[in-house]
PDB file of C-alpha atoms in Angstrom:
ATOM      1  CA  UNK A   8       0.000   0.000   0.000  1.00 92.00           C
ATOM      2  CA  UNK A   9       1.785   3.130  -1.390  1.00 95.00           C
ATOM      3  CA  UNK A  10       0.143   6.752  -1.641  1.00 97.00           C
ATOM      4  CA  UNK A  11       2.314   9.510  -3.277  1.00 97.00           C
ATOM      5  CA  UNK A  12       0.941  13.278  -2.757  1.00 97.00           C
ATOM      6  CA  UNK A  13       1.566  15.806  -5.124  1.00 97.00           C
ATOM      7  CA  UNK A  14       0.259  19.565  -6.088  1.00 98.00           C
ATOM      8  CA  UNK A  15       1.664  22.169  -3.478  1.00 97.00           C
ATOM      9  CA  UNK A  16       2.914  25.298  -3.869  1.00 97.00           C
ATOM     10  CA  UNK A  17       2.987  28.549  -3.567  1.00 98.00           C
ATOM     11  CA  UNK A  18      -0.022  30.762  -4.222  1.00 98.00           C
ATOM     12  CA  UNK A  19      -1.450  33.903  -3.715  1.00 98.00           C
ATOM     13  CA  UNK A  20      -4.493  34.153  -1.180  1.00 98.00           C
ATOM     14  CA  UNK A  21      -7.741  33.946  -2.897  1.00 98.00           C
ATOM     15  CA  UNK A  22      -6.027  31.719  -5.149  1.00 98.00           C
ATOM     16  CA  UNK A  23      -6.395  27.648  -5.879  1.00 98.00           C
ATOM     17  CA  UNK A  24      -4.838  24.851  -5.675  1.00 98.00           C
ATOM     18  CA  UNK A  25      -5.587  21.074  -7.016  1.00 98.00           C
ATOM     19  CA  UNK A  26      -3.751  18.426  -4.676  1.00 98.00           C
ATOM     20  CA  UNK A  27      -3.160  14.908  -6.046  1.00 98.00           C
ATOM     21  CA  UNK A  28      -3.048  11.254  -4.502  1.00 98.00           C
ATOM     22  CA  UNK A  29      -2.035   8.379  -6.533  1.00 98.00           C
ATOM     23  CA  UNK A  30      -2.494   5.257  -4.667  1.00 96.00           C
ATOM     24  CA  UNK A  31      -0.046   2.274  -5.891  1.00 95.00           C
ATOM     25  CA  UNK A  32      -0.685  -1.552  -4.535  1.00 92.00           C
ATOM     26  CA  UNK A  33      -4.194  -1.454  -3.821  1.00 92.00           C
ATOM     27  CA  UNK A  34      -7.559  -0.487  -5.324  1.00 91.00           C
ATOM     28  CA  UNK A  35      -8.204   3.024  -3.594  1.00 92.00           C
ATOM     29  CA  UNK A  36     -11.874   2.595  -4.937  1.00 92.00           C
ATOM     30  CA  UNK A  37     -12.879   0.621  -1.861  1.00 92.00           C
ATOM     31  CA  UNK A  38     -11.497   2.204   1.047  1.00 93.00           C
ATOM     32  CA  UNK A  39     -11.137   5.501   2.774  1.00 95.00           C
ATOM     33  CA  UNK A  40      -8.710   8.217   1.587  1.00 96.00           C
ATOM     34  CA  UNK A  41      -7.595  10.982   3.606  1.00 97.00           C
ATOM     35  CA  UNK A  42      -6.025  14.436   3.168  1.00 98.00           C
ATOM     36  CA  UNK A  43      -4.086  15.951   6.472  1.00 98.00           C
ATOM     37  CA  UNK A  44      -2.322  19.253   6.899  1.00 98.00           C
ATOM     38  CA  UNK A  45       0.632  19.412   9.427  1.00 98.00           C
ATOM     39  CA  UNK A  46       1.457  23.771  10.179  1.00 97.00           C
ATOM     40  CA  UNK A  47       4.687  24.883  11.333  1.00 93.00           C
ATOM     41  CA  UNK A  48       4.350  24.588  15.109  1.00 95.00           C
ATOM     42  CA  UNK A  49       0.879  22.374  15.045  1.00 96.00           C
ATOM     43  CA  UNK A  50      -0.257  19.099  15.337  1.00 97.00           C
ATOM     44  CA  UNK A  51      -1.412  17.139  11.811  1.00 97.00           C
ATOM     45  CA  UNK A  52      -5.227  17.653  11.281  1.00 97.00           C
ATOM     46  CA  UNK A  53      -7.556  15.957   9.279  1.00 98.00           C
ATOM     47  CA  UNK A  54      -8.805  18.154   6.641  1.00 98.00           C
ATOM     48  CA  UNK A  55     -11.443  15.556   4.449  1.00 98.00           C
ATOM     49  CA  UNK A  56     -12.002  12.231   3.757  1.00 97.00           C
ATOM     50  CA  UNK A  57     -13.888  10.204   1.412  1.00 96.00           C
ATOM     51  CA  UNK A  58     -15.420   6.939   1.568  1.00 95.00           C
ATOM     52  CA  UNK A  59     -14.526   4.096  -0.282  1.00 91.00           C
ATOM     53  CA  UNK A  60     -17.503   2.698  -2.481  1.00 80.00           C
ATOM     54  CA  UNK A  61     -19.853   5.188  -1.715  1.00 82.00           C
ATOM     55  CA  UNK A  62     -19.511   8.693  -2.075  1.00 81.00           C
ATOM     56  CA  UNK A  63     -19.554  10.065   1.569  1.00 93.00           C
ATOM     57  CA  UNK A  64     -16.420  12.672   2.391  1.00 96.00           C
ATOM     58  CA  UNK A  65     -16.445  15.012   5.637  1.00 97.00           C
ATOM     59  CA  UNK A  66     -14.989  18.353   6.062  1.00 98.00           C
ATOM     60  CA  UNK A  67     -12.730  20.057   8.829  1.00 97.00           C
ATOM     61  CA  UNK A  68     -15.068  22.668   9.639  1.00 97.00           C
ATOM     62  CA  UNK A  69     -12.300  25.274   8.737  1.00 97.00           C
ATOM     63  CA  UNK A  70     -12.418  24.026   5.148  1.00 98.00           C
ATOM     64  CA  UNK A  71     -15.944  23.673   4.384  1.00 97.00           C
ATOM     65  CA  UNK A  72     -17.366  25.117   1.121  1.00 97.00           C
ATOM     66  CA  UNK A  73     -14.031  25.783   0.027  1.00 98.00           C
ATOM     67  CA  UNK A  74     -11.958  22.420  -0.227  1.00 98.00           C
ATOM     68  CA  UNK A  75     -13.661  19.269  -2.524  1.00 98.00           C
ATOM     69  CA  UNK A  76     -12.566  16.304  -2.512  1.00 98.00           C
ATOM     70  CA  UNK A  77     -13.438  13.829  -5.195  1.00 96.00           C
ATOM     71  CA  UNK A  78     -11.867  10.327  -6.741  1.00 95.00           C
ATOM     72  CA  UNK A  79     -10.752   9.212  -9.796  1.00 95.00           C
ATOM     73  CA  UNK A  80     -11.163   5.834 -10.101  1.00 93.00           C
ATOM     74  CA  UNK A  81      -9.614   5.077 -13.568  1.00 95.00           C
ATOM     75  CA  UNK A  82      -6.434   7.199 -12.578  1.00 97.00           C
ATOM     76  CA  UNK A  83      -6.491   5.427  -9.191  1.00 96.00           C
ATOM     77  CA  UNK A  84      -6.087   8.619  -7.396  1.00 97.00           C
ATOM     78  CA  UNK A  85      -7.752  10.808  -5.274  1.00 97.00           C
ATOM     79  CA  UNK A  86      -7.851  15.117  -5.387  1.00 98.00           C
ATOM     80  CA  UNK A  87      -8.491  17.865  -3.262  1.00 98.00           C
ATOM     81  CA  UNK A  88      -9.660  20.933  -4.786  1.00 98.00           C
ATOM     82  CA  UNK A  89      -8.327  24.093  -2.698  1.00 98.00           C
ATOM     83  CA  UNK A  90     -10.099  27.451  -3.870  1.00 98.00           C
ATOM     84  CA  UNK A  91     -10.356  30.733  -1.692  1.00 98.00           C
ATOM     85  CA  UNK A  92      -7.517  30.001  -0.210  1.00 98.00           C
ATOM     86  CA  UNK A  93      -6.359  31.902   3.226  1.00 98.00           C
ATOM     87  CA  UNK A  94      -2.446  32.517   4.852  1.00 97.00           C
ATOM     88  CA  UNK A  95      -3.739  30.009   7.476  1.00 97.00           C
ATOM     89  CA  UNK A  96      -4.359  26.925   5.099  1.00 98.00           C
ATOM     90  CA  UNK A  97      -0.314  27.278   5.046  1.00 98.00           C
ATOM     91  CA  UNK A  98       1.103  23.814   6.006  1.00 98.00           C
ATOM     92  CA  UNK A  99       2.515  20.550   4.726  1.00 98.00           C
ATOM     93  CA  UNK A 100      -0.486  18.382   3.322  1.00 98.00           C
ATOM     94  CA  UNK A 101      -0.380  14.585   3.273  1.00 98.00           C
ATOM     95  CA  UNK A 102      -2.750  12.185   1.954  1.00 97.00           C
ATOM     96  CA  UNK A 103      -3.512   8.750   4.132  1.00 97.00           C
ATOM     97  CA  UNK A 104      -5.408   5.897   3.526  1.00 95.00           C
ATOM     98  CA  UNK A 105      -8.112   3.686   6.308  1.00 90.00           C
ATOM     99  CA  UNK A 106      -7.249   0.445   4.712  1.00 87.00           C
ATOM    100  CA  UNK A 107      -8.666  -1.850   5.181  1.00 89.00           C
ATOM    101  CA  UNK A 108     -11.274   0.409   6.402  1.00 88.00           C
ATOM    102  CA  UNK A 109     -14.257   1.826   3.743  1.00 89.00           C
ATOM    103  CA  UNK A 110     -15.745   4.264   5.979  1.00 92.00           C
ATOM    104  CA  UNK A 111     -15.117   7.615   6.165  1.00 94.00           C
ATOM    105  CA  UNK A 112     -16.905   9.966   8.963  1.00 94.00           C
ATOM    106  CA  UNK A 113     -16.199  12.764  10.792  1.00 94.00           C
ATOM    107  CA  UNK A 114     -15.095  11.162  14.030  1.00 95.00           C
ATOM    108  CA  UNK A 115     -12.674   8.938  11.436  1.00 94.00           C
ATOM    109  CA  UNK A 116     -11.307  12.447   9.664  1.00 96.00           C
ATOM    110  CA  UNK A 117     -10.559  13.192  13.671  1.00 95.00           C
ATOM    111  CA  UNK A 118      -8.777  10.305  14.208  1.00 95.00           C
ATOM    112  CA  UNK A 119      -5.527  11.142  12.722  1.00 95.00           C
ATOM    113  CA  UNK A 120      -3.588   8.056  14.934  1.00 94.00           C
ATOM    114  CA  UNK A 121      -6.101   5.440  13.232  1.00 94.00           C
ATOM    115  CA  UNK A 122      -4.806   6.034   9.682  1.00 95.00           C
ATOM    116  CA  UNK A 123      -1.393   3.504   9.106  1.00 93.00           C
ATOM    117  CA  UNK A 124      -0.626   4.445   5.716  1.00 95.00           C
ATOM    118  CA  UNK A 125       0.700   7.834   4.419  1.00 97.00           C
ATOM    119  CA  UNK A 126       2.067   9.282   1.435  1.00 95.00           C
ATOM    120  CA  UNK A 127       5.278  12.027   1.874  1.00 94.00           C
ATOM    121  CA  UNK A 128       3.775  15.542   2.302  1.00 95.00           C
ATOM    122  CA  UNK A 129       3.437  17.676  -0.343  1.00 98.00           C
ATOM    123  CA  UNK A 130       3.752  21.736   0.862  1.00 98.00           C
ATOM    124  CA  UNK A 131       1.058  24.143  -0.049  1.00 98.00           C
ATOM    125  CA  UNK A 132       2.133  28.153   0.800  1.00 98.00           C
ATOM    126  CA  UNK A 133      -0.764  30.709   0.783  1.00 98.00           C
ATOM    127  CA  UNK A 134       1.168  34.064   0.780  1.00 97.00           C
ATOM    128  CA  UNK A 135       1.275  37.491  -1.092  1.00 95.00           C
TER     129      UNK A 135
END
């Protein structure tokens, strides 16, 4: 089970980013996939989640109605759309996976301990 982030960078705020997660080893399509931010400073939060085989994700509240994330099965991979983005969404991102685990919920988004596999951060900078 292999998960490799990619995407960050530097942006202005307001601006967008489109964070990528291609799993390798496993069918992602069936279980839960994760995206965590880790701030200078900070512990790692969850930030969404997404259920495998049924289209369920949750949202850190300080995310909602900006930040989407969504699967692509074919590609095997898993995004997170970042738009309206704020100086505070600064931090290294990292995308997990539940497996064997299919459920994601908010309480599992919380859980940051629970998830065992991780992909190497990928660093998204919201400045002017």
């Amino acid at each position: 089970v292999q998960l490799q982030a990619s995407g960050g960078g530097l942006v202005q705020p307001g601006g967008s980013l489109r964070l990528s997660c291609a799993a390798r080893g496993f069918n992602s399509r069936y279980f839960a996939v994760g995206w965590f931010r880790q701030a200078p400073g900070k512990e790692r939060e969850g930030v969404s989640c997404i259920s495998g085989s049924d289209p369920s994700t949750s949202y850190a509240d300080s995310v909602k109605g900006r930040f989407t994330i969504s699967r692509d099965n074919a590609k095997n991979t898993v995004y997170l759309q970042m738009n309206s983005l704020k100086p505070e969404d600064t931090a290294v991102y990292y995308c997990a996976t539940d497996y064997p685990e299919g459920l994601c919920t908010p309480g599992v988004l919380k859980s940051v301990n629970r998830w065992d596999y991780w992909g190497q951060g990928t660093l998204v900078t919201v400045s002017s």
